[in-house]
Short mmCIF file of C-alpha atoms in Angstrom, two decimals:
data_model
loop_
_atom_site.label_atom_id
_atom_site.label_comp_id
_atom_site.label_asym_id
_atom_site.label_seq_id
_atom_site.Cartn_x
_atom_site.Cartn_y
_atom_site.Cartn_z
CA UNK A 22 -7.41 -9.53 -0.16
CA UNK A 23 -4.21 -8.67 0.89
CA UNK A 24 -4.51 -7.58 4.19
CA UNK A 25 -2.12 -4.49 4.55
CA UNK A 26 -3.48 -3.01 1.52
CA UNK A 27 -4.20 0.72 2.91
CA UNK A 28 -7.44 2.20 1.81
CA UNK A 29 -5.30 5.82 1.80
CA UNK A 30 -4.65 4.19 -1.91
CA UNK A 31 -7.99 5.33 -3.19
CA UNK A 32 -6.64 9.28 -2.62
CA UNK A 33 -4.54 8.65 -4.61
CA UNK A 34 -3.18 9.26 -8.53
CA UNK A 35 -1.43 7.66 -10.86
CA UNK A 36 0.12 9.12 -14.39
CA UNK A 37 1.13 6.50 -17.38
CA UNK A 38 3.91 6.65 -19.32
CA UNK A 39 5.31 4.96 -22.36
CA UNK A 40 8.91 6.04 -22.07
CA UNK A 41 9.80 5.60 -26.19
CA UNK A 42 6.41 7.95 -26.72
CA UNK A 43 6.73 10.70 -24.33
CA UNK A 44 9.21 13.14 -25.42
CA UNK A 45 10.55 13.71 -29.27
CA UNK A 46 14.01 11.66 -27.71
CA UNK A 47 11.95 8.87 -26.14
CA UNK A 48 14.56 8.27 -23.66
CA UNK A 49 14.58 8.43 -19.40
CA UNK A 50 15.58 11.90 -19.33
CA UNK A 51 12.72 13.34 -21.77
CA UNK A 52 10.49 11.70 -19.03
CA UNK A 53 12.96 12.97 -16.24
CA UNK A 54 12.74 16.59 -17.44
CA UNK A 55 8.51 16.66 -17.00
CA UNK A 56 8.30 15.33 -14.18
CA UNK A 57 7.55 18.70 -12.69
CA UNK A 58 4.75 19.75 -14.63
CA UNK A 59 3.45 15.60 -13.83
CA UNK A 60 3.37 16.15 -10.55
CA UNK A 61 1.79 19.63 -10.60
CA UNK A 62 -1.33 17.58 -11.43
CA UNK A 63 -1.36 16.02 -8.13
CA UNK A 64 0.31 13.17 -9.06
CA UNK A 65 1.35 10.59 -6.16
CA UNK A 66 2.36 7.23 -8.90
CA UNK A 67 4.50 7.60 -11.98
CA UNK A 68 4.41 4.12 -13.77
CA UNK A 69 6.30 3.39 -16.48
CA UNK A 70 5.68 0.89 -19.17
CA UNK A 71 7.76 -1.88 -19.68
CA UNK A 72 11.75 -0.70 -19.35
CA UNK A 73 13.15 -3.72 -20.33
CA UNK A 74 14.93 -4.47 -24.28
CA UNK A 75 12.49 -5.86 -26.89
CA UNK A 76 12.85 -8.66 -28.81
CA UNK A 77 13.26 -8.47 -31.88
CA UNK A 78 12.09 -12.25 -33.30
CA UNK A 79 8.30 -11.81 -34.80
CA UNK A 80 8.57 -7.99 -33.90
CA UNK A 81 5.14 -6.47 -34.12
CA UNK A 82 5.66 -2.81 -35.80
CA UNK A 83 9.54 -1.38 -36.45
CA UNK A 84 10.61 -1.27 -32.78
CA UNK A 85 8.42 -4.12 -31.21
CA UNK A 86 5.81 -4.30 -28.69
CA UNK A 87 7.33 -3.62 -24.53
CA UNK A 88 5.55 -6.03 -23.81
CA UNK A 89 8.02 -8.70 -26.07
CA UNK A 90 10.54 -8.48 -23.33
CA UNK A 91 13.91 -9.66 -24.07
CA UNK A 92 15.99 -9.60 -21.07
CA UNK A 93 13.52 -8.96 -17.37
CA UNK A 94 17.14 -7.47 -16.13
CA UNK A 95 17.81 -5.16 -18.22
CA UNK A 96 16.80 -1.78 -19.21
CA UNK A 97 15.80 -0.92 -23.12
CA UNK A 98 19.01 0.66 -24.38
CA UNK A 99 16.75 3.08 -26.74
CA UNK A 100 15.87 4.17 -23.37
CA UNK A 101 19.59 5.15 -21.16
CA UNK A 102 21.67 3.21 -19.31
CA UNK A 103 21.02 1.54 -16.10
CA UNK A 104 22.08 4.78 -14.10
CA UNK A 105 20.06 6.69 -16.02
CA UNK A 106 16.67 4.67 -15.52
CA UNK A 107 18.03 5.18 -11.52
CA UNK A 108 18.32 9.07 -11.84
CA UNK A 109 14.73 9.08 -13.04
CA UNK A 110 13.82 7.20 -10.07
CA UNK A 111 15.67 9.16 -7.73
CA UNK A 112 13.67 12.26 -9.34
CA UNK A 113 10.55 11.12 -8.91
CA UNK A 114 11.29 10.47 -5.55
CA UNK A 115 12.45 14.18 -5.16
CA UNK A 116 9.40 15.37 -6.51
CA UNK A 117 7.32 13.28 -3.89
CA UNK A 118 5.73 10.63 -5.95
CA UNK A 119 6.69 6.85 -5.97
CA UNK A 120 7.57 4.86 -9.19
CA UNK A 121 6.19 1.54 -10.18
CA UNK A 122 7.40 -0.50 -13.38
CA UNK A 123 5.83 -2.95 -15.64
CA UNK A 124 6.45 -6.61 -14.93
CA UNK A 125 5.51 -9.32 -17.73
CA UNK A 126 5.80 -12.36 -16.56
CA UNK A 127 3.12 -14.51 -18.58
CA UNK A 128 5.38 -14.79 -21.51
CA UNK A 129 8.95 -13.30 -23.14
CA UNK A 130 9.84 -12.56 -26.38
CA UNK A 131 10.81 -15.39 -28.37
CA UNK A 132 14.48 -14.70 -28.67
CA UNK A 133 14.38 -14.21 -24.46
CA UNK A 134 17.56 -14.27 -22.24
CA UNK A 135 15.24 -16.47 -20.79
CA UNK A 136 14.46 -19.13 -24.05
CA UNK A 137 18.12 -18.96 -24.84
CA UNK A 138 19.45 -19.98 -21.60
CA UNK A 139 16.42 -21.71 -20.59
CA UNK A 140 13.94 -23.51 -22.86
CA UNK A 141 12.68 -25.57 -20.60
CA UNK A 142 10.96 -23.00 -18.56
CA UNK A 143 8.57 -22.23 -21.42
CA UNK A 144 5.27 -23.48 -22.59
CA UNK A 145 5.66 -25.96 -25.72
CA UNK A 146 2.68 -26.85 -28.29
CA UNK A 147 2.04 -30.04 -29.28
CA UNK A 148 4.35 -30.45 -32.03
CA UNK A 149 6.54 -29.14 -29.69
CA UNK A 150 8.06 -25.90 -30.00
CA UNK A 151 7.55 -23.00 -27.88
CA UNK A 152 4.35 -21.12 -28.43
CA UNK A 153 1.86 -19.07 -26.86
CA UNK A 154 -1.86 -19.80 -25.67
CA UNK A 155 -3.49 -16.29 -26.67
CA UNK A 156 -3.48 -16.16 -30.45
CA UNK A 157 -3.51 -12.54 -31.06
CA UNK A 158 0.07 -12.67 -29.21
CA UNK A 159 1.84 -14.11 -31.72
CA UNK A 160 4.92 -12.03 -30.84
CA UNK A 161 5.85 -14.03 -27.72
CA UNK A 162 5.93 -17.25 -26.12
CA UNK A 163 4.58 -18.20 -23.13
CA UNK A 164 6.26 -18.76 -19.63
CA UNK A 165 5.57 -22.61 -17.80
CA UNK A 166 5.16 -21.85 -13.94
CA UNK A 167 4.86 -25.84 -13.79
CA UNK A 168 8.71 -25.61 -13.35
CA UNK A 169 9.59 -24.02 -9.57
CA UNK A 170 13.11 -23.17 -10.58
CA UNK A 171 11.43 -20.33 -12.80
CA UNK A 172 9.48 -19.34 -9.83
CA UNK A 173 13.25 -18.69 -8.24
CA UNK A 174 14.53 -16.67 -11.22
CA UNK A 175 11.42 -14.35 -11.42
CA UNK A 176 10.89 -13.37 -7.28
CA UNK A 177 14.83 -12.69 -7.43
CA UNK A 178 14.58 -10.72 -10.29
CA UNK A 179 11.92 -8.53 -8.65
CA UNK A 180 13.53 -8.34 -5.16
CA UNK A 181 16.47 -6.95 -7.69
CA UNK A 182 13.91 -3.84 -9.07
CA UNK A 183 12.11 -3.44 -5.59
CA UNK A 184 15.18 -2.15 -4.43
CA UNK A 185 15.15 0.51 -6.92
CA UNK A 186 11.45 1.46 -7.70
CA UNK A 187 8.16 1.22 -5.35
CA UNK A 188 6.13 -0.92 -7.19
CA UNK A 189 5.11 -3.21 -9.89
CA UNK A 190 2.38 -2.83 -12.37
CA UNK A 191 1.73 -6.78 -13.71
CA UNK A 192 0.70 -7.52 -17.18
CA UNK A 193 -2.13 -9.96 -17.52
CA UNK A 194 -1.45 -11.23 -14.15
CA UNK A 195 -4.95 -13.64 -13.93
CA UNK A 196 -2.80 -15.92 -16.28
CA UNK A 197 0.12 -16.60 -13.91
CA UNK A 198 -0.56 -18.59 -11.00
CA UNK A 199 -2.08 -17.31 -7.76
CA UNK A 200 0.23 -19.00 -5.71
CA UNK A 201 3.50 -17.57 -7.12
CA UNK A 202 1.95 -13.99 -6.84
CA UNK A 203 1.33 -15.06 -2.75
CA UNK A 204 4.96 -16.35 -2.73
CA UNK A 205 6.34 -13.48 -4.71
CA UNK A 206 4.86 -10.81 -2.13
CA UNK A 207 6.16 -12.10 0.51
CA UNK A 208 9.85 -12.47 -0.66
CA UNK A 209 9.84 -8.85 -2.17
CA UNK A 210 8.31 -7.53 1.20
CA UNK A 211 11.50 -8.96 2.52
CA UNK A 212 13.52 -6.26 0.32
CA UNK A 213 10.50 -3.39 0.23
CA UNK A 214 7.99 -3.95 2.74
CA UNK A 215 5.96 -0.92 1.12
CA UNK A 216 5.96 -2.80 -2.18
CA UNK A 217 2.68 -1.44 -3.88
CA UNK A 218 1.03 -4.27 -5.87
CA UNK A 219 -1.10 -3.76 -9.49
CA UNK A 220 -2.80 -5.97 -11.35
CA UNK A 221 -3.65 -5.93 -14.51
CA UNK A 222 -7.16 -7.82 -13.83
CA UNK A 223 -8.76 -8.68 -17.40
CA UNK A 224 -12.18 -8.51 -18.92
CA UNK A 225 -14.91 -10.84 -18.07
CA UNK A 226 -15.11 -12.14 -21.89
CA UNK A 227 -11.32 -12.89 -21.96
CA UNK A 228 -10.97 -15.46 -18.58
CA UNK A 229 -14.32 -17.18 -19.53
CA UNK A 230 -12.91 -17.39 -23.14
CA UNK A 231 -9.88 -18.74 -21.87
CA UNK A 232 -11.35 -21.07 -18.90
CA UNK A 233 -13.25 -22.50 -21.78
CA UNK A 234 -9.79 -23.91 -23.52
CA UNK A 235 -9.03 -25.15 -20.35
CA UNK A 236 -7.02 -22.23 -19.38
CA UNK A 237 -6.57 -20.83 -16.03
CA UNK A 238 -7.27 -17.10 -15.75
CA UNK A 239 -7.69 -15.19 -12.33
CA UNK A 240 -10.78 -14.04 -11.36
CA UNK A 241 -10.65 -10.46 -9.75
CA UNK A 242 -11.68 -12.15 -6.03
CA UNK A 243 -8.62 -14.19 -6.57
CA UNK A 244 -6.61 -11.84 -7.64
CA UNK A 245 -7.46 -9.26 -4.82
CA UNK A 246 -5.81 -11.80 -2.19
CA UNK A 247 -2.23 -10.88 -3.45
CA UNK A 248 -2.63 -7.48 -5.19
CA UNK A 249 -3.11 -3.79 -3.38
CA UNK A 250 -5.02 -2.83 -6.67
CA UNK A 251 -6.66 -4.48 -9.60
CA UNK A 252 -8.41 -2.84 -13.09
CA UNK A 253 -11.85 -1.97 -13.38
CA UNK A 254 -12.42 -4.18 -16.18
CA UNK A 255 -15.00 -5.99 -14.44
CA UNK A 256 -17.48 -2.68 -14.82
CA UNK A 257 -15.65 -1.21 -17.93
CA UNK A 258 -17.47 -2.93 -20.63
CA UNK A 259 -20.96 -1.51 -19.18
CA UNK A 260 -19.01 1.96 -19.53
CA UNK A 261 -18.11 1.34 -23.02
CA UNK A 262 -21.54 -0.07 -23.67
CA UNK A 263 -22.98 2.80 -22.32
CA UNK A 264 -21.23 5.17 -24.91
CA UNK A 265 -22.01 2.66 -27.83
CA UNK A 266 -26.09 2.47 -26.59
CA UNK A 267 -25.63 -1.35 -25.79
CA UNK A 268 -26.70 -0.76 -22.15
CA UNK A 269 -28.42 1.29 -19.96
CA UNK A 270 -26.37 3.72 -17.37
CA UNK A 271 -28.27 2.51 -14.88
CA UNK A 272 -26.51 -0.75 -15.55
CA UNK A 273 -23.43 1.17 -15.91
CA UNK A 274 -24.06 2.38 -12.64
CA UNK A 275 -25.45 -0.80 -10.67
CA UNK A 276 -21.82 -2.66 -11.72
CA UNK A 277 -20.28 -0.10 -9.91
CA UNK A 278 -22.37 -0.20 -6.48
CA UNK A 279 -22.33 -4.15 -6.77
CA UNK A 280 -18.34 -3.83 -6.43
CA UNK A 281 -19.12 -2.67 -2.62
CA UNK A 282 -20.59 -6.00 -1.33
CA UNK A 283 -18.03 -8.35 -4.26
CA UNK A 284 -14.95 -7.25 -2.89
CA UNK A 285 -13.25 -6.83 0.49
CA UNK A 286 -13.44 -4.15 2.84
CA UNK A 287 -10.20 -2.94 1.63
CA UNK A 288 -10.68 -3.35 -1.93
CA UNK A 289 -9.06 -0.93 -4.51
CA UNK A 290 -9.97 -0.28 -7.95
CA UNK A 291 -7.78 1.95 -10.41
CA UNK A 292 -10.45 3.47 -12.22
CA UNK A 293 -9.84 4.90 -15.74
CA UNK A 294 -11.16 6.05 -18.59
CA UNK A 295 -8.33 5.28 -21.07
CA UNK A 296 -5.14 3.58 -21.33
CA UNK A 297 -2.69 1.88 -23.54
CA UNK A 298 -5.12 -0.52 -24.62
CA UNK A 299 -8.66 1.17 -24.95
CA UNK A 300 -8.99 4.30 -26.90
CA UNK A 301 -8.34 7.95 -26.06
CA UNK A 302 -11.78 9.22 -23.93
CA UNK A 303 -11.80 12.54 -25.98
CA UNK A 304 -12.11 10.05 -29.09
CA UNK A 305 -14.88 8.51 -27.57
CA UNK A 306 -16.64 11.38 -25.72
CA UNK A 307 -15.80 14.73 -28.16
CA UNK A 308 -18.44 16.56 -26.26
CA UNK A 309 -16.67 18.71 -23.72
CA UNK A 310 -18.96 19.21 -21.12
CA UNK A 311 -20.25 15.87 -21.47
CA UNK A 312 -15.95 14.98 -21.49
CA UNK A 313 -15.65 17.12 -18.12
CA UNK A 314 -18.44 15.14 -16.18
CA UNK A 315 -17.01 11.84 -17.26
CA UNK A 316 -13.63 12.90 -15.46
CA UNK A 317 -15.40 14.35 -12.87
CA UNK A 318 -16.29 11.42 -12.23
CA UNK A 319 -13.45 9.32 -12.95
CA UNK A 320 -11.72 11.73 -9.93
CA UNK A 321 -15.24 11.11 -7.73
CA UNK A 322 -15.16 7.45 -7.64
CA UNK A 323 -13.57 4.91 -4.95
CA UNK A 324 -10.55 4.23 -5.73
CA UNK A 325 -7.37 5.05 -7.23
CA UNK A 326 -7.18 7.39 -10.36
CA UNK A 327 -5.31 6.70 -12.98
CA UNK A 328 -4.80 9.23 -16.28
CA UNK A 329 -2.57 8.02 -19.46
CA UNK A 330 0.06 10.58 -20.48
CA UNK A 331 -1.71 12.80 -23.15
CA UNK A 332 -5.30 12.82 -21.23
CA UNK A 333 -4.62 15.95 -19.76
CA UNK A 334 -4.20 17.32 -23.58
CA UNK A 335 -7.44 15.89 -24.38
CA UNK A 336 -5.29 13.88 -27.04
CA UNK A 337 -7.61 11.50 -29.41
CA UNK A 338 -4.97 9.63 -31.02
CA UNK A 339 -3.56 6.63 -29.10
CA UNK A 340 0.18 6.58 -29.78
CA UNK A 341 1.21 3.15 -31.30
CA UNK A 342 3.07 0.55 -28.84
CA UNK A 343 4.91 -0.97 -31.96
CA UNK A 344 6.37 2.09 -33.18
CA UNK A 345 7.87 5.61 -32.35
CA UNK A 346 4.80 8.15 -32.39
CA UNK A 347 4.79 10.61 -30.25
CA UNK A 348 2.02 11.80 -27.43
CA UNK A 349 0.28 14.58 -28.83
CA UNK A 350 1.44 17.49 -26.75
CA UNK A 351 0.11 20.15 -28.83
CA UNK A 352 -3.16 19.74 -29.49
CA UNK A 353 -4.59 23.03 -28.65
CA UNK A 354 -6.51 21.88 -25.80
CA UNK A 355 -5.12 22.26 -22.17
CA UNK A 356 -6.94 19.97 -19.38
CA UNK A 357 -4.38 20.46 -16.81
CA UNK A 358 -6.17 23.73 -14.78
CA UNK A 359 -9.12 21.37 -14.59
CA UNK A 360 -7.39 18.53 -13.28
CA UNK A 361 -5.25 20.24 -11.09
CA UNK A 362 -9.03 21.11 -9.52
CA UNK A 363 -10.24 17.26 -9.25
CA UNK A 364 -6.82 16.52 -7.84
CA UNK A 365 -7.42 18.55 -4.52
CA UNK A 366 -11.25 16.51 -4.35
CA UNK A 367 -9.27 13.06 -5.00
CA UNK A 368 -7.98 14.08 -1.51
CA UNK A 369 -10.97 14.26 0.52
CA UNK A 370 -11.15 11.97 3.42
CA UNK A 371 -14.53 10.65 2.45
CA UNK A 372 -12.84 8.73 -0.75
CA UNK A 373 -10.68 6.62 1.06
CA UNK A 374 -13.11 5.13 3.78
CA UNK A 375 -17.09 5.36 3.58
CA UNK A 376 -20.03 3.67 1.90
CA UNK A 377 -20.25 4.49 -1.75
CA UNK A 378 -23.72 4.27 -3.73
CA UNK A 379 -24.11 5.20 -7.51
CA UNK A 380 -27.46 5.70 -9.33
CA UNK A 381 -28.43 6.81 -12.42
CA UNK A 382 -31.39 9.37 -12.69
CA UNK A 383 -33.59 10.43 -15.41
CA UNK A 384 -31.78 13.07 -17.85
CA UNK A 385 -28.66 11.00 -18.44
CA UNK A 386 -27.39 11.40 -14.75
CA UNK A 387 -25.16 9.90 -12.28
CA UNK A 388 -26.02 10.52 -8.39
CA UNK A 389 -23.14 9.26 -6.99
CA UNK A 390 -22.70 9.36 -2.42
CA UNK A 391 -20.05 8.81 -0.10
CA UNK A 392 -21.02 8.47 3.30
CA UNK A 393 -19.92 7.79 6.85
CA UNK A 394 -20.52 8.87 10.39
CA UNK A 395 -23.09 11.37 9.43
CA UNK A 396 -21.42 13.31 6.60
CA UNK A 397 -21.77 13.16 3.01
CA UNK A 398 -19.93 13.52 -0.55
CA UNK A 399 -22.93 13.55 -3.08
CA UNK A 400 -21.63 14.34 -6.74
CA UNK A 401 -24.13 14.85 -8.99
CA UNK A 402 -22.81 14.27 -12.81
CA UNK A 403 -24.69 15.17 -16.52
CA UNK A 404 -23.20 12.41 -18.81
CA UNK A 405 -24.51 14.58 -21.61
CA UNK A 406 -23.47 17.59 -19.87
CA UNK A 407 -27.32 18.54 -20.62
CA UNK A 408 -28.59 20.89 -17.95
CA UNK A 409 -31.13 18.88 -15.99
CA UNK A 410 -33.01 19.28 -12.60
CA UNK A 411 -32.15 16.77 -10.12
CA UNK A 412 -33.79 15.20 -7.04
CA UNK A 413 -30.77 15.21 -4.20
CA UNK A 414 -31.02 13.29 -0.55
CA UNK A 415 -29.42 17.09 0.78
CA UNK A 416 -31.15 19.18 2.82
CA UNK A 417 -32.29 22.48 1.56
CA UNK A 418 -29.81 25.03 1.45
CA UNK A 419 -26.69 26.54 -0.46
CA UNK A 420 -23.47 24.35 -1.25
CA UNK A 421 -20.27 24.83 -2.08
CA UNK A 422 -19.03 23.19 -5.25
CA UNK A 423 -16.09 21.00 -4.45
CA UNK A 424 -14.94 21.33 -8.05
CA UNK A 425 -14.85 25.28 -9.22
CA UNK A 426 -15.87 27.13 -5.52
CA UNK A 427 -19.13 27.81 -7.00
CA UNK A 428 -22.28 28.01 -4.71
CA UNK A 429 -25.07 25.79 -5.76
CA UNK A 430 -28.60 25.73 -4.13
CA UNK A 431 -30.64 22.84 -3.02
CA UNK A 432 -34.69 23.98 -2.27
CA UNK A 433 -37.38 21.63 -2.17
CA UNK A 434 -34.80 18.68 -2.41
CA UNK A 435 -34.44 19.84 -6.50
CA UNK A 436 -30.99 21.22 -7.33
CA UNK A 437 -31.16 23.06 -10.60
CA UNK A 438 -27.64 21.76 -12.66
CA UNK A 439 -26.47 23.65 -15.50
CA UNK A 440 -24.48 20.22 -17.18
CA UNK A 441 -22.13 21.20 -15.35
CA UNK A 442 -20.41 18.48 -12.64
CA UNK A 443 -21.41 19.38 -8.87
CA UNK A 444 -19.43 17.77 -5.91
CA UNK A 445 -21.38 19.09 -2.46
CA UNK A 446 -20.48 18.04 1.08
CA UNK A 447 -23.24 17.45 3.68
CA UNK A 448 -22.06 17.58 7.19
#
């Protein structure tokens, strides 16, 4: 693990954005301009997508996929100029959050600052010519960390950006070496000593896929020794399952209690429920009270939170990454009250430091505890937002709902839920 990672991470939130998506100009300043109403929703992380120009070789879509990146130095000229991308920065940090960018360093696009310039930094196929190992990517080519001189290039190009932004977000980062990630932490603490590291940690299926070609691919445990934060990818597919009746929730919720003994002490998850890559969660869960339990949740868990710009809409289209489509701002459905709400329980002191349990009951329910030094967080959560009657651990008296003030009642050890999400402190 890396060992200043600060649990005060897991109180924390963290808002997506796709810069070319957000507003109707798709430039820095549409972002710059809501970054107001952002943070109203307790937001402490604004990270932005990749910033950089796309290639446009073997473009996927009109505009390309950000993650084809064409120059690592530059900044996307649909986008604003270089002092432009810094007076977004600056405004983040006036509105008290911190700002983390997208770095892509398994592969460029193929007509790369990088290929041009230098060729021999890339991986080549056996005929040959420059290529990548994923086939799905057929948009890029892929980087060869074999060569140290690379290794140079890259950690000076991010001690460049960490003296602008916070942080770095890192695109399929199991498929670059450990060992530059340990090297490249160190140098860039050098610039930023609060550097805040994310990994994009990848599913299960894809590193034993890819072990199984004989390629290397990061397990989360290795991953964890040079990153402050990694995905939840390694309990998502039971979620997912769960919602397409492949598996049970108590699966679902074993994963998740399993994570407290697999990781280190300090371990931090960002825990989602969409993102660029999966569907919209209003797609996949149209039920709204079954919807508001599920973010309850999401809000409840250990670890940092992260929503994708549009979630707080309830949006159900997931905007395109090879073409201009706008988030869905007006969709007639207005989240934001609610999440304003979970944002003031992401900040209880029992999230960032106790011993976290999750069960699944009878009646489609998660009982879900943190606990240290004698006090409690229990959240009790209807996944079908069916009113059900639940066994607790409390003792027998009247709560205070954590998430709407409401006072809930706890006799016999049975609290009587209406589908609606409870959050209860024991002290």
């Amino acid at each position: 693990m890396a060992r200043d990672t600060k649990k005060n991470l897991r109180n924390q939130i963290m808002y997506s954005v796709f810069v070319r998506n957000h507003s109707p100009e798709g430039t820095f300043e549409g972002v710059r301009r809501d970054l107001e109403r952002i943070r109203r929703l307790g937001v402490d992380i604004v990270w932005l997508m990749p910033i950089h120009p796309v290639g446009e070789k073997n473009r996927k879509g009109s505009l390309g996929s950000p993650y084809a990146i064409r120059d690592y130095r530059a900044v996307n000229p649909e986008f604003g100029t270089l002092d432009d991308f810094k007076r977004l920065v600056d405004d983040i940090h006036a509105h008290g959050m911190r700002c983390v960018i997208d770095v892509v360093y398994n592969h460029t696009s193929p007509d790369s600052w990088l290929a041009e310039h230098h060729p021999e930094w890339f991986y080549r196929k056996a005929d040959g010519s420059m290529g990548n190992r994923v086939g799905d990517w057929w948009d890029v080519v892929d980087l060869d960390y074999g060569n140290r001189d690379l290794w140079t290039y890259q950690i000076e190009t991010l001690r460049q950006w960490a003296g602008i932004v916070d942080g770095f977000r890192c695109d399929v980062a199991p498929l670059v070496p450990l060992e530059f990630w340990l090297e490249a932490r160190k140098e860039v603490a050098k610039v930023n000593a609060d550097c805040l590291w994310l990994s994009e940690s990848v599913e299960p299926e894809f590193t034993m896929a890819n072990r199984a070609q004989g390629i290397a691919s990061l397990s989360d445990s290795e991953i964890f020794q040079a990153f402050d934060l990694c995905y939840e990818y390694d309990v998502y597919g039971y979620w997912r399952g769960y919602l397409e009746g492949k598996n049970t929730l108590a699966e679902y919720a074993g994963r998740i209690t399993d994570q407290e003994y697999i990781y280190p002490d300090n371990y931090v998850k960002l825990r989602f429920l969409e993102n660029h890559d999966n569907p919209r969660t209003h797609f996949l869960i149209p039920q709204e009270r079954a919807l508001k339990n599920w973010t309850a949740f999401l809000y409840f868990q250990k670890g940092m939170t992260l929503l994708y710009a549009g979630q707080e809409k309830g949006c159900c289209h997931r905007p395109s990454l090879f073409d201009r489509d706008l988030v869905e701002w007006e969709t007639g459905t207005d989240w934001q009250p609610y999440l304003q709400a979970l944002a003031k329980l992401r900040r209880e002191p029992l999230l960032m430091d106790s011993r976290y349990e999750v069960r699944a009951l009878s009646g489609e329910v998660l009982y879900a505890s943190h606990q240290k030094d004698g006090q409690a967080l229990v959240g009790i959560f209807s996944m079908q937002g069916k009113p059900v009657l639940v066994r607790t651990d409390l003792p027998d008296g009247v709560y205070e709902n954590k998430i709407d003030g409401k006072p809930v009642e706890v006799c016999h050890g049975l609290m009587s839920c209406t589908g609606e999400p409870v959050v209860v402190l024991r002290t």
